[in-house]
mmCIF file of C-alpha atoms and ligand atoms in Angstrom:
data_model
loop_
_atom_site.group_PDB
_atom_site.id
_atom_site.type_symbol
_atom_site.label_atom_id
_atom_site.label_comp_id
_atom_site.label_asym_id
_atom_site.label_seq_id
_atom_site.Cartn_x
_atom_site.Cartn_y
_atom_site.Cartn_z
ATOM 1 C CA UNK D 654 0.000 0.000 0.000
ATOM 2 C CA UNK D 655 1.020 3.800 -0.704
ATOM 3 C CA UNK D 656 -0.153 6.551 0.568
ATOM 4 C CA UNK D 657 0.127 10.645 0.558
ATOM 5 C CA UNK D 658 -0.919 13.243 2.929
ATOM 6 C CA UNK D 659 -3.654 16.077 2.483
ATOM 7 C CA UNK D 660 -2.262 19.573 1.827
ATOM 8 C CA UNK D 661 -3.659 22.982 2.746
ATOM 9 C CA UNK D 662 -1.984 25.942 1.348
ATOM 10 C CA UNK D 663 -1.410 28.113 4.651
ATOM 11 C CA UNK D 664 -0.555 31.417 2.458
ATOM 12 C CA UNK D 665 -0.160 32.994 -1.038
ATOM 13 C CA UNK D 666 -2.890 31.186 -3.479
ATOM 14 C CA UNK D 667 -3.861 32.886 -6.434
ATOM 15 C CA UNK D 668 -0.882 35.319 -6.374
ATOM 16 C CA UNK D 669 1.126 31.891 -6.851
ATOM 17 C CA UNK D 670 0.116 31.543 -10.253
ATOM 18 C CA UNK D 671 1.224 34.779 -11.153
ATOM 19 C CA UNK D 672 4.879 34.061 -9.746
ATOM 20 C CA UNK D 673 4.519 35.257 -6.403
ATOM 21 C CA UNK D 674 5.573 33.110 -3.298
ATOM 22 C CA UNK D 675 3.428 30.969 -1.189
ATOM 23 C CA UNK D 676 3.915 27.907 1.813
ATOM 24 C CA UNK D 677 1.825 24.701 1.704
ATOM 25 C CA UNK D 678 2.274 22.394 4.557
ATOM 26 C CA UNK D 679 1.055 18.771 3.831
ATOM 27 C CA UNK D 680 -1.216 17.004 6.248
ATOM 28 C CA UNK D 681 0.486 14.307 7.370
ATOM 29 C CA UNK D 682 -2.572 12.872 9.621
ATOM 30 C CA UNK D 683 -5.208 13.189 6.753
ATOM 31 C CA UNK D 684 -4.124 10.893 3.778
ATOM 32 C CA UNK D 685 -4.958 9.065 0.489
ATOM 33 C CA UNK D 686 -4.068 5.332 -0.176
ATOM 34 C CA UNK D 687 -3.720 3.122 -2.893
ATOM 35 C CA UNK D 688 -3.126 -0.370 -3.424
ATOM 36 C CA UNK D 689 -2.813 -2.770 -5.960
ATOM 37 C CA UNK D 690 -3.666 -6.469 -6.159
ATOM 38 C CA UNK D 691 -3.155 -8.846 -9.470
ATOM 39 C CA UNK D 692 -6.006 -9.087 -11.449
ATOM 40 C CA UNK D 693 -6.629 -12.075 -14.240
ATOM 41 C CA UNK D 694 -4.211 -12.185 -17.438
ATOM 42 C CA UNK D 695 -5.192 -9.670 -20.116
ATOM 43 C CA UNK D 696 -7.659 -7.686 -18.549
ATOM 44 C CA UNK D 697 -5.529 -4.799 -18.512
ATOM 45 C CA UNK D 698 -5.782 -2.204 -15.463
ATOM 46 C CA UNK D 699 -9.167 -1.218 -13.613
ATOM 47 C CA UNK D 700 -9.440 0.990 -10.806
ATOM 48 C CA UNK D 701 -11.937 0.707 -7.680
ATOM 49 C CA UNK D 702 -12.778 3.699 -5.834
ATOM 50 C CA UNK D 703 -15.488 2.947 -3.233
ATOM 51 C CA UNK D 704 -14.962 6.424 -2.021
ATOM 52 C CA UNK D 705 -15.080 8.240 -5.231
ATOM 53 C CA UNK D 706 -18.259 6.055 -6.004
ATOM 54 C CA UNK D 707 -16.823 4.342 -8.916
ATOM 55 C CA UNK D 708 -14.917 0.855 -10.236
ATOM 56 C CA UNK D 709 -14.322 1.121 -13.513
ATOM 57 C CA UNK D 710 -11.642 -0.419 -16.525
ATOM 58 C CA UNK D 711 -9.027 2.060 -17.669
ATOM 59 C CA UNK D 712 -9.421 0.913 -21.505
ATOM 60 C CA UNK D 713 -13.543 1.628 -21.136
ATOM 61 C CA UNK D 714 -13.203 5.137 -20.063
ATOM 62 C CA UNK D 715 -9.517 6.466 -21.286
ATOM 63 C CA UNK D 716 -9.880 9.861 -20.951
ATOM 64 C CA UNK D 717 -10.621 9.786 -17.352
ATOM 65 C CA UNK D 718 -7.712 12.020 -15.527
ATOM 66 C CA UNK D 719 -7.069 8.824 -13.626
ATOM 67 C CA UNK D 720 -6.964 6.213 -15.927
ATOM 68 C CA UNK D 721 -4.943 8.781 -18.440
ATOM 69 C CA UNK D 722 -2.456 8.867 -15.425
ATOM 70 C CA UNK D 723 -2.392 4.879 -15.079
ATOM 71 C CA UNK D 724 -2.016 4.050 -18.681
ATOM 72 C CA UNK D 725 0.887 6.805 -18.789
ATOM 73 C CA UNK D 726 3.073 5.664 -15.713
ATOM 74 C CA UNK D 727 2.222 1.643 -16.762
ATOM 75 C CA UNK D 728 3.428 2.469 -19.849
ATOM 76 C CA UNK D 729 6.465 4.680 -19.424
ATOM 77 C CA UNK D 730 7.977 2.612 -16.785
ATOM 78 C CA UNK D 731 6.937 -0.611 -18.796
ATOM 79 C CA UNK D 732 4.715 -1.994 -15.394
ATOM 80 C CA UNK D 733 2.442 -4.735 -15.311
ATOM 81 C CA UNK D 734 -0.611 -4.132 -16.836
ATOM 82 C CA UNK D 735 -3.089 -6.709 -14.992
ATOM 83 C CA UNK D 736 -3.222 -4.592 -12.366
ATOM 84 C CA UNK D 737 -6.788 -3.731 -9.767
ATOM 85 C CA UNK D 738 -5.742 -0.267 -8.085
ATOM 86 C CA UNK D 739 -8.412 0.119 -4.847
ATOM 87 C CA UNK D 740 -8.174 3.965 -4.071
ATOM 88 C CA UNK D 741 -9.554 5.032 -0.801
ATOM 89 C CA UNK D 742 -9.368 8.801 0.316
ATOM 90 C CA UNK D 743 -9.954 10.576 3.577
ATOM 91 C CA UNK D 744 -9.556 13.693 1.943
ATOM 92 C CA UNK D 745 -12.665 16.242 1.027
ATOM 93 C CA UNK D 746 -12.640 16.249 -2.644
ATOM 94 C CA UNK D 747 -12.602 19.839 -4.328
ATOM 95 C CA UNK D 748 -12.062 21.256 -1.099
ATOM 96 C CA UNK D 749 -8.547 23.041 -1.266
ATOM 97 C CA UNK D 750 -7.095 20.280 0.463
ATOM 98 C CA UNK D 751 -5.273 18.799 -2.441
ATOM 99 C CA UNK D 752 -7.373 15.355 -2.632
ATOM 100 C CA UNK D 753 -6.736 15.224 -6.410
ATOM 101 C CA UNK D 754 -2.618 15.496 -6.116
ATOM 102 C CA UNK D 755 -2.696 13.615 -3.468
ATOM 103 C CA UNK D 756 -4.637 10.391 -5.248
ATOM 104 C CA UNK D 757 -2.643 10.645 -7.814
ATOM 105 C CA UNK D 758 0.693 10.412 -5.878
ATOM 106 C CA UNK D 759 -0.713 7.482 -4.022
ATOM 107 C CA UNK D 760 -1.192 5.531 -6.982
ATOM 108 C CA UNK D 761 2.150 6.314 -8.996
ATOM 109 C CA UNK D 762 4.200 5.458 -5.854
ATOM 110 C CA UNK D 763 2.002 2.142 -5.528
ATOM 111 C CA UNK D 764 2.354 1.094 -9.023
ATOM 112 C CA UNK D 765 5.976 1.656 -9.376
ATOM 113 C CA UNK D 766 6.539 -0.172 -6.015
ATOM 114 C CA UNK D 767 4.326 -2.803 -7.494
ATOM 115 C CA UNK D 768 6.165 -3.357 -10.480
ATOM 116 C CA UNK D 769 9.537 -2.990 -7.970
ATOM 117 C CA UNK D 770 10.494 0.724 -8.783
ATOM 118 C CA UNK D 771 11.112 3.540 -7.238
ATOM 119 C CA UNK D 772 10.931 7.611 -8.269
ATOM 120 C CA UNK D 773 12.491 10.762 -6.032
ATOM 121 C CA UNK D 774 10.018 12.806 -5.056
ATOM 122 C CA UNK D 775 10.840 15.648 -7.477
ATOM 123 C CA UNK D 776 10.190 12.802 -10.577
ATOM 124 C CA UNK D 777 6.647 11.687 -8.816
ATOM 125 C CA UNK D 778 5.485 15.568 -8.323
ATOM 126 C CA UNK D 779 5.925 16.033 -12.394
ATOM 127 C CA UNK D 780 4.275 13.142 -13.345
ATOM 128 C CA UNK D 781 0.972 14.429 -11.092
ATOM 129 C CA UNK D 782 1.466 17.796 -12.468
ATOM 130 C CA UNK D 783 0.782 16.410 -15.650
ATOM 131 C CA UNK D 784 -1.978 14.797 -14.337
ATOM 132 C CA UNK D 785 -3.544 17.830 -12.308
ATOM 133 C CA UNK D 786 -3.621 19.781 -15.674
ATOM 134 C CA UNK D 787 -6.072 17.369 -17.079
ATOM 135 C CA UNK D 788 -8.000 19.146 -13.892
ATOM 136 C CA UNK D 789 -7.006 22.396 -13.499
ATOM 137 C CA UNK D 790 -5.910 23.681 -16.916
ATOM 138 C CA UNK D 791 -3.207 26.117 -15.608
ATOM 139 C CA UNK D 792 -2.084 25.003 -12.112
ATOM 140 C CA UNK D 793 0.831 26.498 -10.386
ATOM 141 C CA UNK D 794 2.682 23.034 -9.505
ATOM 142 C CA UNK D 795 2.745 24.200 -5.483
ATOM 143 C CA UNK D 796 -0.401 21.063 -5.127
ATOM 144 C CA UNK D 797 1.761 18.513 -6.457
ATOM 145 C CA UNK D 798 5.149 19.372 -4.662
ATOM 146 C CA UNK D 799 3.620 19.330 -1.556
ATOM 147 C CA UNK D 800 2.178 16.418 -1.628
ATOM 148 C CA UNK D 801 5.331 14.276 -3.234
ATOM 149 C CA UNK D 802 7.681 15.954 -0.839
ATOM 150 C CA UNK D 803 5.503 15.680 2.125
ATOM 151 C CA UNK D 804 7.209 19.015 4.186
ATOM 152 C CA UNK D 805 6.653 22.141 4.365
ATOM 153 C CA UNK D 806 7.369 24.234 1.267
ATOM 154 C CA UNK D 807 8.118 27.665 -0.197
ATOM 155 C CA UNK D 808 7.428 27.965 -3.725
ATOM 156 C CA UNK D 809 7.987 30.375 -5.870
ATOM 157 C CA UNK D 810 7.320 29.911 -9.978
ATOM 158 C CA UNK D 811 9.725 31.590 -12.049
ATOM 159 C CA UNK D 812 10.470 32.189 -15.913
ATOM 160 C CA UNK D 813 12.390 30.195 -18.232
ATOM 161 C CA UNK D 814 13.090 28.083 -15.163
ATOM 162 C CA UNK D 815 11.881 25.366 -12.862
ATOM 163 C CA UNK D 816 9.675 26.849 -9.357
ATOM 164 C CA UNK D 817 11.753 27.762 -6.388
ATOM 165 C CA UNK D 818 11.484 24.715 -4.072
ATOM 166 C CA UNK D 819 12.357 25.617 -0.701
ATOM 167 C CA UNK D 820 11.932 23.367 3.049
ATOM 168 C CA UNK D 821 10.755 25.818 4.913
ATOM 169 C CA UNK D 822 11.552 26.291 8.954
ATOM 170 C CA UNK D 823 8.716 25.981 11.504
ATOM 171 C CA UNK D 824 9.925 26.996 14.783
ATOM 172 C CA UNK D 825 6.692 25.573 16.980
ATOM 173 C CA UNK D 826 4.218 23.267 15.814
ATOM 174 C CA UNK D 827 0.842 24.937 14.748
ATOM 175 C CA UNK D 828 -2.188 23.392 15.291
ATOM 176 C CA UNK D 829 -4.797 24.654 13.066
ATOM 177 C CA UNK D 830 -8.590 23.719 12.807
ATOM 178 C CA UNK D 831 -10.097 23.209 9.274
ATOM 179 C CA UNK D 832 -13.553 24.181 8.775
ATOM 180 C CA UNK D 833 -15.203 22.784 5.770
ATOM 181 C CA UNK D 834 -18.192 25.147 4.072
ATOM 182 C CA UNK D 835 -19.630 22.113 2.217
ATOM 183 C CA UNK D 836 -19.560 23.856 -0.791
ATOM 184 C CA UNK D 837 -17.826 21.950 -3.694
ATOM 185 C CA UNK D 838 -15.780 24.470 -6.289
ATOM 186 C CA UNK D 839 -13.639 23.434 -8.704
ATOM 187 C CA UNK D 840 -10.501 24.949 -8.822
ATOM 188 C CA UNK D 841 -10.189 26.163 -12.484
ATOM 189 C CA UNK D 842 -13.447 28.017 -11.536
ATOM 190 C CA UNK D 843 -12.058 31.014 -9.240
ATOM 191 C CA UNK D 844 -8.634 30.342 -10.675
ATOM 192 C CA UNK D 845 -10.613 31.065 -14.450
ATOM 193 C CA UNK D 846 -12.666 33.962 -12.835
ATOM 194 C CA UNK D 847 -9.270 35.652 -11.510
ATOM 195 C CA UNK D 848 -7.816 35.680 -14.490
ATOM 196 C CA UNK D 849 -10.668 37.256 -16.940
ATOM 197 C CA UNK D 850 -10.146 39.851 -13.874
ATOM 198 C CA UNK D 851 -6.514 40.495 -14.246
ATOM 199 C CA UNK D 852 -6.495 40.469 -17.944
ATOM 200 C CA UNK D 853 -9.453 43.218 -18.065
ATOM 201 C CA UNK D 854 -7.447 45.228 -14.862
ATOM 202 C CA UNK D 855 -3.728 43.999 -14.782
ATOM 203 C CA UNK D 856 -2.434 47.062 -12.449
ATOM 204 C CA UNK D 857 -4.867 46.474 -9.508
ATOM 205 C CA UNK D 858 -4.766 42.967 -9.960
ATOM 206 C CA UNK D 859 -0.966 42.819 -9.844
ATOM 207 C CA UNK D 860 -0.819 45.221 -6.726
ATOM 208 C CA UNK D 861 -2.870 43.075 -4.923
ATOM 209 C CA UNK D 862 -0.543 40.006 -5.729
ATOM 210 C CA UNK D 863 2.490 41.749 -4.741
ATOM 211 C CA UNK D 864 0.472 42.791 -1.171
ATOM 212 C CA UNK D 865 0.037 39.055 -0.771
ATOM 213 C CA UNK D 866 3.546 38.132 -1.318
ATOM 214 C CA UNK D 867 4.642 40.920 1.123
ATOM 215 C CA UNK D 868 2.826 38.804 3.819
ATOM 216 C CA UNK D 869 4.045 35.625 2.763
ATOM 217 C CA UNK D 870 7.689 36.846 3.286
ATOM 218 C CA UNK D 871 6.610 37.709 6.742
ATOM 219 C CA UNK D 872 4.801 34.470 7.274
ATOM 220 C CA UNK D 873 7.798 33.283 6.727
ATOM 221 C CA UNK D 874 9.624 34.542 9.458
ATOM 222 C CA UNK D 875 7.090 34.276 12.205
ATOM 223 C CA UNK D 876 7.122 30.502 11.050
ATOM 224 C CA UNK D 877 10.415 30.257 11.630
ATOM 225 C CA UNK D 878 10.358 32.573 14.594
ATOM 226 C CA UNK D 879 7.224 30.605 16.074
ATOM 227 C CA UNK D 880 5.786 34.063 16.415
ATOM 228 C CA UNK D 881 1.983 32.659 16.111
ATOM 229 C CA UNK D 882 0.627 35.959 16.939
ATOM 230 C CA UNK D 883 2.317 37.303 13.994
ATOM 231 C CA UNK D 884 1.373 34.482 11.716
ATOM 232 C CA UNK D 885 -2.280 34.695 12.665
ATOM 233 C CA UNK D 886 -2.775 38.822 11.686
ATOM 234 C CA UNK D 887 -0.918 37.636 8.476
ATOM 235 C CA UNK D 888 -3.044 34.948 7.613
ATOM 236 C CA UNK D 889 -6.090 37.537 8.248
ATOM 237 C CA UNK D 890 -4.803 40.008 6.343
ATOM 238 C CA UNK D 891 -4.188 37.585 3.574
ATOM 239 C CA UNK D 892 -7.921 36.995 3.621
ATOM 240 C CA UNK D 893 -9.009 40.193 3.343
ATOM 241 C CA UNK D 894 -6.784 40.426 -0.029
ATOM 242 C CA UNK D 895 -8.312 37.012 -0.972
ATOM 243 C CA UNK D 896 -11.916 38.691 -0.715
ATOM 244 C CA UNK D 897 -10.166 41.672 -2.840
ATOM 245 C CA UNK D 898 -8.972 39.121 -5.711
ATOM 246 C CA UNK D 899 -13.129 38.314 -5.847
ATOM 247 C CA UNK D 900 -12.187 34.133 -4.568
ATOM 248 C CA UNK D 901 -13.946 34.297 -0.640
ATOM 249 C CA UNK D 902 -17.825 33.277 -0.572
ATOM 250 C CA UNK D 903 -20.589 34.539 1.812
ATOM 251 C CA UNK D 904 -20.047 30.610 3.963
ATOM 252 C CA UNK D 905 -16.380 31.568 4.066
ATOM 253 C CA UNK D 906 -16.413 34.548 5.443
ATOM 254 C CA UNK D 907 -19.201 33.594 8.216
ATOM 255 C CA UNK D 908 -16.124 30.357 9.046
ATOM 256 C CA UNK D 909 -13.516 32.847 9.336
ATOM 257 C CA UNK D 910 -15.492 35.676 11.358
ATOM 258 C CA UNK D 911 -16.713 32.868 13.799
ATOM 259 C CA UNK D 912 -13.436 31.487 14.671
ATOM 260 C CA UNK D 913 -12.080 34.807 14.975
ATOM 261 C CA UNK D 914 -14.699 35.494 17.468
ATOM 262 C CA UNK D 915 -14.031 32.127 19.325
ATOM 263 C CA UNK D 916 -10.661 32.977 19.792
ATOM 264 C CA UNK D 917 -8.741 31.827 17.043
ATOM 265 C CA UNK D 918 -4.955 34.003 16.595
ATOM 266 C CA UNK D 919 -6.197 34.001 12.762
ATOM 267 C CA UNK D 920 -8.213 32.662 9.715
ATOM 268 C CA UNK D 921 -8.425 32.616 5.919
ATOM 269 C CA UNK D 922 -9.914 30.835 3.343
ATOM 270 C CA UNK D 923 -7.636 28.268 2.019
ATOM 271 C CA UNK D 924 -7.099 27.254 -1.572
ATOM 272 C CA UNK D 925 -8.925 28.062 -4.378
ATOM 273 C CA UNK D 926 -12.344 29.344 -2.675
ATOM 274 C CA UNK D 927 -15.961 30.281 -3.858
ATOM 275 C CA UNK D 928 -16.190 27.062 -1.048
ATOM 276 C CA UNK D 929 -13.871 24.004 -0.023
ATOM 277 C CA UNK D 930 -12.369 25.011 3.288
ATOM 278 C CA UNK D 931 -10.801 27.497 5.805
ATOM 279 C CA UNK D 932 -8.578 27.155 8.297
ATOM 280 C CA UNK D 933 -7.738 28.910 11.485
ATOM 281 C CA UNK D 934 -4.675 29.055 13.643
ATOM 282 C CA UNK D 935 -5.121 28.142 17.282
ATOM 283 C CA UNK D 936 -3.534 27.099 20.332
ATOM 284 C CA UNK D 937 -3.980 23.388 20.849
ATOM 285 C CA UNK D 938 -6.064 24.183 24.083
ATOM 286 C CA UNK D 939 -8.428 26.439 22.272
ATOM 287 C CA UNK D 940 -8.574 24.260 19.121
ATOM 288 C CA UNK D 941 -11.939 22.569 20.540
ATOM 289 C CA UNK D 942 -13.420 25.671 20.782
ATOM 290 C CA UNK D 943 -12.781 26.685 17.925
ATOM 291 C CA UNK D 944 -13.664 23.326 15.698
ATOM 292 C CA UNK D 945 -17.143 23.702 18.326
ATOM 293 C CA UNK D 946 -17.908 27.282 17.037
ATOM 294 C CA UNK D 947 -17.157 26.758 13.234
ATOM 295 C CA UNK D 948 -19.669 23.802 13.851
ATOM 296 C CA UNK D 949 -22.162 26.134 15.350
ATOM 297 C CA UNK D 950 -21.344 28.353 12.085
ATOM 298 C CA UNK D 951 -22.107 25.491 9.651
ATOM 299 C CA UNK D 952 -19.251 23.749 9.204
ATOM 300 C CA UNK D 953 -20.156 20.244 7.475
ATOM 301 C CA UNK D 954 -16.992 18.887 8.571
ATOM 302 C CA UNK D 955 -13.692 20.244 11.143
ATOM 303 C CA UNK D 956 -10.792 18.804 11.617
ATOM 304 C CA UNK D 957 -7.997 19.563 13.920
ATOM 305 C CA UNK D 958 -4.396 19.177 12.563
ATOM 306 C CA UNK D 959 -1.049 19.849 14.170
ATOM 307 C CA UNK D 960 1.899 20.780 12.118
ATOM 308 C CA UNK D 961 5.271 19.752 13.367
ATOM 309 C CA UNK D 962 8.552 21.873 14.289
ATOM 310 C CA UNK D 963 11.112 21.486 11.682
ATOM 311 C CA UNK D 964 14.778 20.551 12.486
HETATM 312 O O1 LIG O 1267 -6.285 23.128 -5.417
HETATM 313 P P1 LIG O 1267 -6.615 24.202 -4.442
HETATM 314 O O2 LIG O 1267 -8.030 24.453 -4.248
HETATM 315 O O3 LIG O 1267 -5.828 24.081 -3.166
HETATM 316 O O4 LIG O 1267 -6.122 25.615 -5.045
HETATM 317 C C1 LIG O 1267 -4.983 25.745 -5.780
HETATM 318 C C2 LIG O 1267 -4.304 27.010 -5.435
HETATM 319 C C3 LIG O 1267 -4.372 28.094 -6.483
HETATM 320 O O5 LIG O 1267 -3.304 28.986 -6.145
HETATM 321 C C4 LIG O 1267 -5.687 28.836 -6.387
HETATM 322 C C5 LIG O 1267 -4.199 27.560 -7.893
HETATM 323 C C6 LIG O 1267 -2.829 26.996 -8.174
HETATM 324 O O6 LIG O 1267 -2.714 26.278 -9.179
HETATM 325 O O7 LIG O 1267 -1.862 27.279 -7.429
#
């Protein structure tokens, strides 16, 4: 069996596609599995996803990001073929929590292990970018990298070059409480909508972008610092410029007000937006009352995570 963890980006989305720097942290707690199991001669590969609702055979529905992603790493690292992949997923799907990337890097590591092989992480993160563009059309690559690294990043897309890859120092672990709105948005939809927006208004659109990366620079440091204080006015003011950039939703904004209100040191949408989830930086004594008073606020689901120190 393989697995990969969740991922929540904690700052910078959006501005990240336009080069600007942003830190994921993967979720190491909340994960994705796959596993494969021989299946008879010449049926090729077929995939069962009980929590996706689905079992299906790769050759019957080929264009299927999942089965295009199977038939590619079967047949570049010449794998066996007769193969029954059994996905199972803890992770919200289009949520912000990287459920796609993290699928995805579940099943290449399981059916290169399974055919006896083994890929660095940097070689497994391309291979599910490819796959996330069959999703997303344009994503930044941070999704992916998290995921396949599994630590805390910094990353930073650049021209003419790979994206700036960096571990990134966390000085106290952070517990944070995720508050899911319920409301399913797929990414290329605000990332889509933010775009018609910058093309028709480029200056404001860019200022706001460079405001955001400002504030991941000094996330940063009070990571590093574990200044959670700090981090927490950050990762408000970084939803404020979210709801700027046009990506928070009426349910998000009632999350992050309530566990503002309950206490928490901070709280943003995270991801994409227009729904998935938010998250909120706590204390770990305070983190029940927090995940109680999102609840109260209409949170389908919360979930309390703690990131560890680095180092
Ligand atoms: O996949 P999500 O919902 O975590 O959002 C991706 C983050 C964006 O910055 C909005 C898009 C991207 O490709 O980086």
């Amino acid at each position: 069996m393989a697995t990969a963890p969740a991922k929540l980006i904690l700052c910078g989305e959006h501005a990240v596609v336009y080069g600007r720097p942003a830190i994921a942290l993967p979720l190491a707690d909340i994960r994705a599995t796959a596993t494969v199991a021989p299946s008879p001669a010449g049926r090729g590969p077929m995939i069962h996803a009980p929590d996706l609702g689905g079992r299906w055979h790769v050759a019957e529905q080929p264009t299927d990001p999942l089965s295009r992603l199977v038939i590619t790493v079967i047949e570049r690292f010449g794998l066996p073929a007769d193969v029954e992949i059994t996905i199972r997923s803890a992770i919200p799907i289009a949520s912000g929590m990287g459920s796609g990337a993290a699928i995805a890097t579940a099943i290449v590591r399981e059916l290169l292990a399974y055919g006896g092989q083994t890929l660095p992480p940097a070689e497994i993160s391309a291979i599910v970018y490819e796959s996330e563009r069959a999703y997303h059309g344009t994503p930044s690559g941070i999704d992916n990298t998290v995921v396949a690294f599994e630590q805390p990043i910094w990353f930073q897309r650049r021209p003419d070059q790979p994206p700036l890859i960096e571990p990134i120092v966390i000085g106290t672990p952070l517990t944070l409480v995720i508050g899911d709105t319920g409301v399913r948005s797929p990414t290329r939809l605000p990332v889509g909508a933010v775009r018609e927006r910058w093309q028709a208004d480029p200056a404001r659109y860019e200022a706001l972008f460079d405001q955001v990366a400002k504030l991941v620079v000094a996330a940063r440091t009070a990571l590093a610092e574990g200044d959670a204080v700090t981090l927490g006015r950050l990762l408000n003011t970084n939803h404020e410029l979210l709801r700027d950039i046009g990506v928070s939703s009426a349910e998000l904004d009632y999350l992050t007000t309530a566990a503002r209100s309950a206490g928490a040191l901070g709280a943003k949408l995270a991801g994409a937006g227009w729904g998935g989830v938010m998250l909120a930086l706590t204390t770990s004594d305070q983190a029940p009352v927090i995940a109680a008073a999102l609840q109260a606020a209409g949170a389908t689901t919360t979930l309390v995570t703690t990131i560890a120190a680095t180092g």
